[in-house]
Structure formats: structure tokens, C-alpha cells
Amino acid sequence: MKVAVLDINGKETGRKVELSDDVFAIEPNEHAIYLDVKQYLAHQRKGTHKAKERAEIAGSTRKIKKQKGTGTARAGSIKSPIFRGGGRIFGPRPKDYTQKLNKNMKRLARKSALSLKSKDKSLVVVEDLNFDAPKTKDFVNFLSSLGIENKKSLIVLGDTNNNVYLSSRNLERSEVVTGSELNTYKIVNATSLVLTESALEGIESNLKK
């Protein structure tokens, strides 16, 4: 499948690039996408949640009232979970949320996500971006020329470009990443996917392995 290459002003350059059918035109595997997104979101959790149980509470160990004759329930420790300031019953403990997913499944998930974007006509290829200085206005003009200024967009660069990254950082709906940082979650989370020519080459060479 051939796609026209646009310049920074959203105009066609007269050139076209061939999108590999092995990457952008496969039968999407939605379950692979689900597993990869699930793993990504799980890995965002630090798992440091912790509540003190009765053995960890600082407090007196004396019996707080006599066993019998008070007319109320017997009680031994002020650290009991039934009292205010006592321990937490079955409270959260630190947990490792790491999930395993093999490389072939992750590669299939990325190719499936890219194929869905290609099928939905939500994928654009542009010339390699470069700004003279970090300016949000220049980046907004670039998005406007593509007609995606009001959409959630993901711009993928072939290599790190500080000026482009800083120009986009103040925009809530737009994110700039390099090809090596691209993952399934970022692809499906964006409404529009913009690939630079150099990023396209890197993605194809990586996913064809």
C-alpha cells in the first residue's frame, strides 16, 4: 500500500512511500492488543501500597479493661482493628504487578495496532520534522495543517529531536515519541498517528524481524 508523503505544511511532496503489508496490512489480532495494553498498564503500577496491620501499630500492649463484668465485649489490645487507631484488617500489601508477555506476541500486537490505524485512514506519513527553536505555536500550526489539532495525536520521530519534543510538551492532546519508544498502548490511545519517514523505516525494520 502506497501513502503520500506530506511536508510540514500538510502539502503533498509528490513522493509516495510503500507501507509494508507485513506490518500495516495484517489481520488484526485484538486479543494480542488486549494482552499488550494490559501488560503496559499493569507496569505503570508501582505496587508500593501498604497499610499497617495490628502487629505493626505502635501502641501499648496492656489489656485495656478487665475481662468480665463490664457489660461490653471483651477486649485485650488497643491495637485491635475494631478500635479507632488500630490496625487494618486485610490491608493492602506491597505487590509486584509485572506480567510476562513474549516478544512475538508484543510484536504481533504492535503490527495489529498499526494495521488498524492504517485501515481506519488514521495514519499519516510526513517528512522528517525539524524546528529552528522550541515553539508551541509552530507545532500547533503543523497539527493544524494536518487537520488534527483537536484530536489526540501521536507523532513518531526517527530519532530524538529536542526542539520538536519541547514544542509539543505543553499540548495535552499531543505526544511526541521516537520509534524505539513506540508501543501498542500509545498507538491505540491516539486518534491520529503521524509517522516521519525515518521513523517508518525503523518501525518496519524492527517489526519484520
PDB file of N, CA, C and O in Angstrom, residues 4-72:
ATOM      1  N   ALA A   4       0.966   8.887   0.381  1.00  0.00           N
ATOM      2  CA  ALA A   4       1.634  10.133   0.005  1.00  0.00           C
ATOM      3  C   ALA A   4       2.395  10.703   1.194  1.00  0.00           C
ATOM      4  O   ALA A   4       1.922  10.653   2.337  1.00  0.00           O
ATOM      5  N   VAL A   5       3.568  11.251   0.925  1.00  0.00           N
ATOM      6  CA  VAL A   5       4.373  11.889   1.959  1.00  0.00           C
ATOM      7  C   VAL A   5       4.039  13.376   1.985  1.00  0.00           C
ATOM      8  O   VAL A   5       4.097  14.050   0.947  1.00  0.00           O
ATOM      9  N   LEU A   6       3.682  13.893   3.160  1.00  0.00           N
ATOM     10  CA  LEU A   6       3.336  15.307   3.311  1.00  0.00           C
ATOM     11  C   LEU A   6       4.506  16.082   3.889  1.00  0.00           C
ATOM     12  O   LEU A   6       5.351  15.522   4.588  1.00  0.00           O
ATOM     13  N   ASP A   7       4.534  17.392   3.613  1.00  0.00           N
ATOM     14  CA  ASP A   7       5.573  18.230   4.211  1.00  0.00           C
ATOM     15  C   ASP A   7       5.048  18.848   5.500  1.00  0.00           C
ATOM     16  O   ASP A   7       3.924  18.553   5.942  1.00  0.00           O
ATOM     17  N   ILE A   8       5.825  19.739   6.090  1.00  0.00           N
ATOM     18  CA  ILE A   8       5.466  20.315   7.391  1.00  0.00           C
ATOM     19  C   ILE A   8       4.234  21.215   7.303  1.00  0.00           C
ATOM     20  O   ILE A   8       3.588  21.508   8.301  1.00  0.00           O
ATOM     21  N   ASN A   9       3.882  21.619   6.067  1.00  0.00           N
ATOM     22  CA  ASN A   9       2.701  22.463   5.859  1.00  0.00           C
ATOM     23  C   ASN A   9       1.476  21.649   5.449  1.00  0.00           C
ATOM     24  O   ASN A   9       0.442  22.213   5.086  1.00  0.00           O
ATOM     25  N   GLY A  10       1.601  20.329   5.481  1.00  0.00           N
ATOM     26  CA  GLY A  10       0.470  19.476   5.138  1.00  0.00           C
ATOM     27  C   GLY A  10       0.248  19.311   3.656  1.00  0.00           C
ATOM     28  O   GLY A  10      -0.763  18.746   3.239  1.00  0.00           O
ATOM     29  N   LYS A  11       1.182  19.788   2.826  1.00  0.00           N
ATOM     30  CA  LYS A  11       1.063  19.663   1.373  1.00  0.00           C
ATOM     31  C   LYS A  11       1.780  18.399   0.905  1.00  0.00           C
ATOM     32  O   LYS A  11       2.781  17.977   1.491  1.00  0.00           O
ATOM     33  N   GLU A  12       1.276  17.826  -0.181  1.00  0.00           N
ATOM     34  CA  GLU A  12       1.918  16.633  -0.733  1.00  0.00           C
ATOM     35  C   GLU A  12       3.247  16.999  -1.375  1.00  0.00           C
ATOM     36  O   GLU A  12       3.362  17.998  -2.082  1.00  0.00           O
ATOM     37  N   THR A  13       4.254  16.196  -1.126  1.00  0.00           N
ATOM     38  CA  THR A  13       5.590  16.456  -1.670  1.00  0.00           C
ATOM     39  C   THR A  13       5.751  15.870  -3.070  1.00  0.00           C
ATOM     40  O   THR A  13       6.749  16.144  -3.742  1.00  0.00           O
ATOM     41  N   GLY A  14       4.782  15.074  -3.500  1.00  0.00           N
ATOM     42  CA  GLY A  14       4.897  14.416  -4.789  1.00  0.00           C
ATOM     43  C   GLY A  14       5.530  13.041  -4.678  1.00  0.00           C
ATOM     44  O   GLY A  14       5.617  12.298  -5.660  1.00  0.00           O
ATOM     45  N   ARG A  15       5.993  12.704  -3.489  1.00  0.00           N
ATOM     46  CA  ARG A  15       6.589  11.390  -3.265  1.00  0.00           C
ATOM     47  C   ARG A  15       5.609  10.490  -2.525  1.00  0.00           C
ATOM     48  O   ARG A  15       4.733  10.975  -1.801  1.00  0.00           O
ATOM     49  N   LYS A  16       5.779   9.190  -2.718  1.00  0.00           N
ATOM     50  CA  LYS A  16       4.961   8.210  -2.003  1.00  0.00           C
ATOM     51  C   LYS A  16       5.878   7.145  -1.415  1.00  0.00           C
ATOM     52  O   LYS A  16       6.936   6.852  -1.962  1.00  0.00           O
ATOM     53  N   VAL A  17       5.456   6.606  -0.276  1.00  0.00           N
ATOM     54  CA  VAL A  17       6.210   5.521   0.353  1.00  0.00           C
ATOM     55  C   VAL A  17       5.341   4.271   0.380  1.00  0.00           C
ATOM     56  O   VAL A  17       4.114   4.341   0.471  1.00  0.00           O
ATOM     57  N   GLU A  18       6.000   3.154   0.287  1.00  0.00           N
ATOM     58  CA  GLU A  18       5.305   1.859   0.313  1.00  0.00           C
ATOM     59  C   GLU A  18       5.233   1.351   1.745  1.00  0.00           C
ATOM     60  O   GLU A  18       6.259   1.175   2.408  1.00  0.00           O
ATOM     61  N   LEU A  19       4.015   1.168   2.243  1.00  0.00           N
ATOM     62  CA  LEU A  19       3.839   0.608   3.584  1.00  0.00           C
ATOM     63  C   LEU A  19       3.858  -0.907   3.477  1.00  0.00           C
ATOM     64  O   LEU A  19       3.127  -1.492   2.675  1.00  0.00           O
ATOM     65  N   SER A  20       4.688  -1.541   4.260  1.00  0.00           N
ATOM     66  CA  SER A  20       4.817  -2.997   4.215  1.00  0.00           C
ATOM     67  C   SER A  20       3.517  -3.673   4.644  1.00  0.00           C
ATOM     68  O   SER A  20       2.948  -3.355   5.697  1.00  0.00           O
ATOM     69  N   ASP A  21       3.055  -4.599   3.809  1.00  0.00           N
ATOM     70  CA  ASP A  21       1.835  -5.340   4.153  1.00  0.00           C
ATOM     71  C   ASP A  21       2.043  -6.233   5.373  1.00  0.00           C
ATOM     72  O   ASP A  21       1.089  -6.575   6.066  1.00  0.00           O
ATOM     73  N   ASP A  22       3.292  -6.602   5.639  1.00  0.00           N
ATOM     74  CA  ASP A  22       3.590  -7.455   6.795  1.00  0.00           C
ATOM     75  C   ASP A  22       3.454  -6.695   8.113  1.00  0.00           C
ATOM     76  O   ASP A  22       3.412  -7.309   9.178  1.00  0.00           O
ATOM     77  N   VAL A  23       3.414  -5.359   8.036  1.00  0.00           N
ATOM     78  CA  VAL A  23       3.333  -4.535   9.250  1.00  0.00           C
ATOM     79  C   VAL A  23       2.023  -3.755   9.315  1.00  0.00           C
ATOM     80  O   VAL A  23       1.392  -3.667  10.362  1.00  0.00           O
ATOM     81  N   PHE A  24       1.578  -3.210   8.172  1.00  0.00           N
ATOM     82  CA  PHE A  24       0.437  -2.299   8.162  1.00  0.00           C
ATOM     83  C   PHE A  24      -0.820  -2.883   7.520  1.00  0.00           C
ATOM     84  O   PHE A  24      -1.813  -2.174   7.374  1.00  0.00           O
ATOM     85  N   ALA A  25      -0.772  -4.153   7.132  1.00  0.00           N
ATOM     86  CA  ALA A  25      -1.955  -4.712   6.476  1.00  0.00           C
ATOM     87  C   ALA A  25      -2.220  -6.156   6.882  1.00  0.00           C
ATOM     88  O   ALA A  25      -2.732  -6.946   6.102  1.00  0.00           O
ATOM     89  N   ILE A  26      -1.879  -6.499   8.115  1.00  0.00           N
ATOM     90  CA  ILE A  26      -2.164  -7.855   8.583  1.00  0.00           C
ATOM     91  C   ILE A  26      -3.582  -7.916   9.147  1.00  0.00           C
ATOM     92  O   ILE A  26      -4.232  -6.884   9.363  1.00  0.00           O
ATOM     93  N   GLU A  27      -4.068  -9.132   9.375  1.00  0.00           N
ATOM     94  CA  GLU A  27      -5.361  -9.300  10.036  1.00  0.00           C
ATOM     95  C   GLU A  27      -5.163  -9.005  11.525  1.00  0.00           C
ATOM     96  O   GLU A  27      -4.453  -9.730  12.218  1.00  0.00           O
ATOM     97  N   PRO A  28      -5.770  -7.920  12.047  1.00  0.00           N
ATOM     98  CA  PRO A  28      -5.510  -7.524  13.445  1.00  0.00           C
ATOM     99  C   PRO A  28      -5.909  -8.609  14.443  1.00  0.00           C
ATOM    100  O   PRO A  28      -6.971  -9.227  14.320  1.00  0.00           O
ATOM    101  N   ASN A  29      -5.043  -8.828  15.399  1.00  0.00           N
ATOM    102  CA  ASN A  29      -5.322  -9.769  16.478  1.00  0.00           C
ATOM    103  C   ASN A  29      -5.671  -8.947  17.722  1.00  0.00           C
ATOM    104  O   ASN A  29      -4.789  -8.443  18.418  1.00  0.00           O
ATOM    105  N   GLU A  30      -6.960  -8.797  17.966  1.00  0.00           N
ATOM    106  CA  GLU A  30      -7.406  -7.919  19.053  1.00  0.00           C
ATOM    107  C   GLU A  30      -7.016  -8.467  20.430  1.00  0.00           C
ATOM    108  O   GLU A  30      -6.796  -7.699  21.368  1.00  0.00           O
ATOM    109  N   HIS A  31      -6.937  -9.791  20.539  1.00  0.00           N
ATOM    110  CA  HIS A  31      -6.553 -10.350  21.836  1.00  0.00           C
ATOM    111  C   HIS A  31      -5.091 -10.037  22.148  1.00  0.00           C
ATOM    112  O   HIS A  31      -4.738  -9.764  23.308  1.00  0.00           O
ATOM    113  N   ALA A  32      -4.234 -10.045  21.134  1.00  0.00           N
ATOM    114  CA  ALA A  32      -2.826  -9.680  21.334  1.00  0.00           C
ATOM    115  C   ALA A  32      -2.721  -8.224  21.780  1.00  0.00           C
ATOM    116  O   ALA A  32      -1.924  -7.885  22.665  1.00  0.00           O
ATOM    117  N   ILE A  33      -3.532  -7.348  21.164  1.00  0.00           N
ATOM    118  CA  ILE A  33      -3.547  -5.934  21.560  1.00  0.00           C
ATOM    119  C   ILE A  33      -3.978  -5.814  23.019  1.00  0.00           C
ATOM    120  O   ILE A  33      -3.376  -5.075  23.809  1.00  0.00           O
ATOM    121  N   TYR A  34      -5.031  -6.539  23.371  1.00  0.00           N
ATOM    122  CA  TYR A  34      -5.524  -6.513  24.754  1.00  0.00           C
ATOM    123  C   TYR A  34      -4.446  -6.926  25.748  1.00  0.00           C
ATOM    124  O   TYR A  34      -4.227  -6.262  26.764  1.00  0.00           O
ATOM    125  N   LEU A  35      -3.741  -8.009  25.444  1.00  0.00           N
ATOM    126  CA  LEU A  35      -2.713  -8.502  26.361  1.00  0.00           C
ATOM    127  C   LEU A  35      -1.561  -7.505  26.506  1.00  0.00           C
ATOM    128  O   LEU A  35      -1.054  -7.288  27.615  1.00  0.00           O
ATOM    129  N   ASP A  36      -1.156  -6.889  25.396  1.00  0.00           N
ATOM    130  CA  ASP A  36      -0.041  -5.946  25.445  1.00  0.00           C
ATOM    131  C   ASP A  36      -0.427  -4.676  26.194  1.00  0.00           C
ATOM    132  O   ASP A  36       0.349  -4.147  26.997  1.00  0.00           O
ATOM    133  N   VAL A  37      -1.626  -4.170  25.944  1.00  0.00           N
ATOM    134  CA  VAL A  37      -2.102  -2.970  26.656  1.00  0.00           C
ATOM    135  C   VAL A  37      -2.266  -3.273  28.148  1.00  0.00           C
ATOM    136  O   VAL A  37      -1.897  -2.458  29.008  1.00  0.00           O
ATOM    137  N   LYS A  38      -2.788  -4.447  28.446  1.00  0.00           N
ATOM    138  CA  LYS A  38      -2.969  -4.858  29.845  1.00  0.00           C
ATOM    139  C   LYS A  38      -1.615  -4.908  30.564  1.00  0.00           C
ATOM    140  O   LYS A  38      -1.477  -4.441  31.705  1.00  0.00           O
ATOM    141  N   GLN A  39      -0.599  -5.456  29.889  1.00  0.00           N
ATOM    142  CA  GLN A  39       0.735  -5.523  30.483  1.00  0.00           C
ATOM    143  C   GLN A  39       1.311  -4.123  30.693  1.00  0.00           C
ATOM    144  O   GLN A  39       1.878  -3.819  31.743  1.00  0.00           O
ATOM    145  N   TYR A  40       1.153  -3.247  29.704  1.00  0.00           N
ATOM    146  CA  TYR A  40       1.681  -1.882  29.801  1.00  0.00           C
ATOM    147  C   TYR A  40       1.062  -1.148  30.990  1.00  0.00           C
ATOM    148  O   TYR A  40       1.766  -0.505  31.781  1.00  0.00           O
ATOM    149  N   LEU A  41      -0.263  -1.227  31.120  1.00  0.00           N
ATOM    150  CA  LEU A  41      -0.941  -0.524  32.210  1.00  0.00           C
ATOM    151  C   LEU A  41      -0.571  -1.126  33.571  1.00  0.00           C
ATOM    152  O   LEU A  41      -0.442  -0.413  34.563  1.00  0.00           O
ATOM    153  N   ALA A  42      -0.394  -2.444  33.608  1.00  0.00           N
ATOM    154  CA  ALA A  42      -0.004  -3.087  34.862  1.00  0.00           C
ATOM    155  C   ALA A  42       1.376  -2.620  35.293  1.00  0.00           C
ATOM    156  O   ALA A  42       1.640  -2.414  36.486  1.00  0.00           O
ATOM    157  N   HIS A  43       2.267  -2.421  34.316  1.00  0.00           N
ATOM    158  CA  HIS A  43       3.630  -1.994  34.635  1.00  0.00           C
ATOM    159  C   HIS A  43       3.717  -0.529  35.054  1.00  0.00           C
ATOM    160  O   HIS A  43       4.766  -0.081  35.518  1.00  0.00           O
ATOM    161  N   GLN A  44       2.618   0.219  34.886  1.00  0.00           N
ATOM    162  CA  GLN A  44       2.588   1.602  35.372  1.00  0.00           C
ATOM    163  C   GLN A  44       2.348   1.652  36.883  1.00  0.00           C
ATOM    164  O   GLN A  44       2.549   2.680  37.512  1.00  0.00           O
ATOM    165  N   ARG A  45       1.929   0.527  37.452  1.00  0.00           N
ATOM    166  CA  ARG A  45       1.647   0.473  38.894  1.00  0.00           C
ATOM    167  C   ARG A  45       2.925   0.152  39.658  1.00  0.00           C
ATOM    168  O   ARG A  45       3.645  -0.792  39.325  1.00  0.00           O
ATOM    169  N   LYS A  46       3.219   0.949  40.663  1.00  0.00           N
ATOM    170  CA  LYS A  46       4.441   0.741  41.442  1.00  0.00           C
ATOM    171  C   LYS A  46       4.282  -0.371  42.465  1.00  0.00           C
ATOM    172  O   LYS A  46       5.257  -1.002  42.869  1.00  0.00           O
ATOM    173  N   GLY A  47       3.055  -0.585  42.910  1.00  0.00           N
ATOM    174  CA  GLY A  47       2.808  -1.669  43.867  1.00  0.00           C
ATOM    175  C   GLY A  47       3.367  -1.404  45.248  1.00  0.00           C
ATOM    176  O   GLY A  47       3.668  -2.332  46.001  1.00  0.00           O
ATOM    177  N   THR A  48       3.524  -0.122  45.610  1.00  0.00           N
ATOM    178  CA  THR A  48       4.106   0.215  46.920  1.00  0.00           C
ATOM    179  C   THR A  48       3.038   0.444  47.987  1.00  0.00           C
ATOM    180  O   THR A  48       3.343   0.922  49.079  1.00  0.00           O
ATOM    181  N   HIS A  49       1.772   0.135  47.670  1.00  0.00           N
ATOM    182  CA  HIS A  49       0.698   0.358  48.636  1.00  0.00           C
ATOM    183  C   HIS A  49       0.900  -0.527  49.866  1.00  0.00           C
ATOM    184  O   HIS A  49       1.262  -1.692  49.770  1.00  0.00           O
ATOM    185  N   LYS A  50       0.662   0.050  51.026  1.00  0.00           N
ATOM    186  CA  LYS A  50       0.864  -0.683  52.286  1.00  0.00           C
ATOM    187  C   LYS A  50       0.061  -0.040  53.396  1.00  0.00           C
ATOM    188  O   LYS A  50       0.049   1.189  53.540  1.00  0.00           O
ATOM    189  N   ALA A  51      -0.634  -0.866  54.169  1.00  0.00           N
ATOM    190  CA  ALA A  51      -1.333  -0.396  55.371  1.00  0.00           C
ATOM    191  C   ALA A  51      -0.823  -1.210  56.557  1.00  0.00           C
ATOM    192  O   ALA A  51      -0.510  -2.398  56.416  1.00  0.00           O
ATOM    193  N   LYS A  52      -0.737  -0.580  57.711  1.00  0.00           N
ATOM    194  CA  LYS A  52      -0.242  -1.275  58.897  1.00  0.00           C
ATOM    195  C   LYS A  52      -1.311  -2.192  59.483  1.00  0.00           C
ATOM    196  O   LYS A  52      -2.465  -1.780  59.653  1.00  0.00           O
ATOM    197  N   GLU A  53      -0.907  -3.420  59.788  1.00  0.00           N
ATOM    198  CA  GLU A  53      -1.800  -4.344  60.458  1.00  0.00           C
ATOM    199  C   GLU A  53      -1.563  -4.257  61.966  1.00  0.00           C
ATOM    200  O   GLU A  53      -0.669  -3.541  62.425  1.00  0.00           O
ATOM    201  N   ARG A  54      -2.323  -5.013  62.738  1.00  0.00           N
ATOM    202  CA  ARG A  54      -2.305  -4.816  64.195  1.00  0.00           C
ATOM    203  C   ARG A  54      -0.927  -5.081  64.809  1.00  0.00           C
ATOM    204  O   ARG A  54      -0.560  -4.455  65.798  1.00  0.00           O
ATOM    205  N   ALA A  55      -0.147  -5.951  64.196  1.00  0.00           N
ATOM    206  CA  ALA A  55       1.177  -6.258  64.739  1.00  0.00           C
ATOM    207  C   ALA A  55       2.177  -5.136  64.476  1.00  0.00           C
ATOM    208  O   ALA A  55       3.231  -5.079  65.113  1.00  0.00           O
ATOM    209  N   GLU A  56       1.839  -4.224  63.536  1.00  0.00           N
ATOM    210  CA  GLU A  56       2.778  -3.160  63.158  1.00  0.00           C
ATOM    211  C   GLU A  56       2.431  -1.812  63.765  1.00  0.00           C
ATOM    212  O   GLU A  56       3.183  -0.854  63.630  1.00  0.00           O
ATOM    213  N   ILE A  57       1.271  -1.730  64.423  1.00  0.00           N
ATOM    214  CA  ILE A  57       0.853  -0.472  65.039  1.00  0.00           C
ATOM    215  C   ILE A  57       1.658  -0.200  66.306  1.00  0.00           C
ATOM    216  O   ILE A  57       1.909  -1.111  67.108  1.00  0.00           O
ATOM    217  N   ALA A  58       2.058   1.057  66.495  1.00  0.00           N
ATOM    218  CA  ALA A  58       2.741   1.444  67.736  1.00  0.00           C
ATOM    219  C   ALA A  58       1.687   1.729  68.803  1.00  0.00           C
ATOM    220  O   ALA A  58       0.796   2.556  68.599  1.00  0.00           O
ATOM    221  N   GLY A  59       1.770   1.042  69.922  1.00  0.00           N
ATOM    222  CA  GLY A  59       0.790   1.258  70.981  1.00  0.00           C
ATOM    223  C   GLY A  59       1.043   0.330  72.148  1.00  0.00           C
ATOM    224  O   GLY A  59       1.870  -0.588  72.072  1.00  0.00           O
ATOM    225  N   SER A  60       0.332   0.560  73.238  1.00  0.00           N
ATOM    226  CA  SER A  60       0.502  -0.235  74.444  1.00  0.00           C
ATOM    227  C   SER A  60       0.022  -1.668  74.227  1.00  0.00           C
ATOM    228  O   SER A  60      -0.877  -1.922  73.422  1.00  0.00           O
ATOM    229  N   THR A  61       0.628  -2.579  74.959  1.00  0.00           N
ATOM    230  CA  THR A  61       0.232  -3.983  74.864  1.00  0.00           C
ATOM    231  C   THR A  61      -0.579  -4.425  76.080  1.00  0.00           C
ATOM    232  O   THR A  61      -0.933  -5.593  76.189  1.00  0.00           O
ATOM    233  N   ARG A  62      -0.857  -3.497  76.963  1.00  0.00           N
ATOM    234  CA  ARG A  62      -1.591  -3.884  78.172  1.00  0.00           C
ATOM    235  C   ARG A  62      -3.049  -4.191  77.828  1.00  0.00           C
ATOM    236  O   ARG A  62      -3.594  -3.716  76.828  1.00  0.00           O
ATOM    237  N   LYS A  63      -3.664  -5.002  78.643  1.00  0.00           N
ATOM    238  CA  LYS A  63      -5.084  -5.292  78.467  1.00  0.00           C
ATOM    239  C   LYS A  63      -5.857  -4.055  78.869  1.00  0.00           C
ATOM    240  O   LYS A  63      -5.684  -3.534  79.980  1.00  0.00           O
ATOM    241  N   ILE A  64      -6.721  -3.546  77.998  1.00  0.00           N
ATOM    242  CA  ILE A  64      -7.304  -2.217  78.222  1.00  0.00           C
ATOM    243  C   ILE A  64      -8.454  -2.206  79.229  1.00  0.00           C
ATOM    244  O   ILE A  64      -8.822  -1.148  79.733  1.00  0.00           O
ATOM    245  N   LYS A  65      -9.047  -3.352  79.507  1.00  0.00           N
ATOM    246  CA  LYS A  65     -10.081  -3.395  80.546  1.00  0.00           C
ATOM    247  C   LYS A  65     -10.196  -4.838  81.041  1.00  0.00           C
ATOM    248  O   LYS A  65      -9.704  -5.762  80.389  1.00  0.00           O
ATOM    249  N   LYS A  66     -10.830  -5.001  82.164  1.00  0.00           N
ATOM    250  CA  LYS A  66     -10.913  -6.349  82.716  1.00  0.00           C
ATOM    251  C   LYS A  66     -11.777  -7.234  81.820  1.00  0.00           C
ATOM    252  O   LYS A  66     -12.612  -6.754  81.056  1.00  0.00           O
ATOM    253  N   GLN A  67     -11.533  -8.532  81.996  1.00  0.00           N
ATOM    254  CA  GLN A  67     -12.160  -9.495  81.098  1.00  0.00           C
ATOM    255  C   GLN A  67     -13.667  -9.548  81.267  1.00  0.00           C
ATOM    256  O   GLN A  67     -14.403  -9.613  80.289  1.00  0.00           O
ATOM    257  N   LYS A  68     -14.148  -9.509  82.536  1.00  0.00           N
ATOM    258  CA  LYS A  68     -15.563  -9.731  82.781  1.00  0.00           C
ATOM    259  C   LYS A  68     -16.149  -8.584  83.584  1.00  0.00           C
ATOM    260  O   LYS A  68     -15.441  -7.820  84.219  1.00  0.00           O
ATOM    261  N   GLY A  69     -17.444  -8.464  83.515  1.00  0.00           N
ATOM    262  CA  GLY A  69     -18.142  -7.540  84.380  1.00  0.00           C
ATOM    263  C   GLY A  69     -18.333  -6.139  83.827  1.00  0.00           C
ATOM    264  O   GLY A  69     -18.883  -5.277  84.498  1.00  0.00           O
ATOM    265  N   THR A  70     -17.924  -5.877  82.606  1.00  0.00           N
ATOM    266  CA  THR A  70     -18.083  -4.518  82.065  1.00  0.00           C
ATOM    267  C   THR A  70     -19.368  -4.356  81.287  1.00  0.00           C
ATOM    268  O   THR A  70     -19.785  -3.246  80.966  1.00  0.00           O
ATOM    269  N   GLY A  71     -19.999  -5.478  80.939  1.00  0.00           N
ATOM    270  CA  GLY A  71     -21.236  -5.402  80.163  1.00  0.00           C
ATOM    271  C   GLY A  71     -21.008  -5.225  78.670  1.00  0.00           C
ATOM    272  O   GLY A  71     -21.967  -5.177  77.897  1.00  0.00           O
ATOM    273  N   THR A  72     -19.769  -5.094  78.304  1.00  0.00           N
ATOM    274  CA  THR A  72     -19.466  -4.960  76.866  1.00  0.00           C
ATOM    275  C   THR A  72     -18.579  -6.123  76.433  1.00  0.00           C
ATOM    276  O   THR A  72     -18.179  -6.939  77.244  1.00  0.00           O
TER     277      THR A  72
END
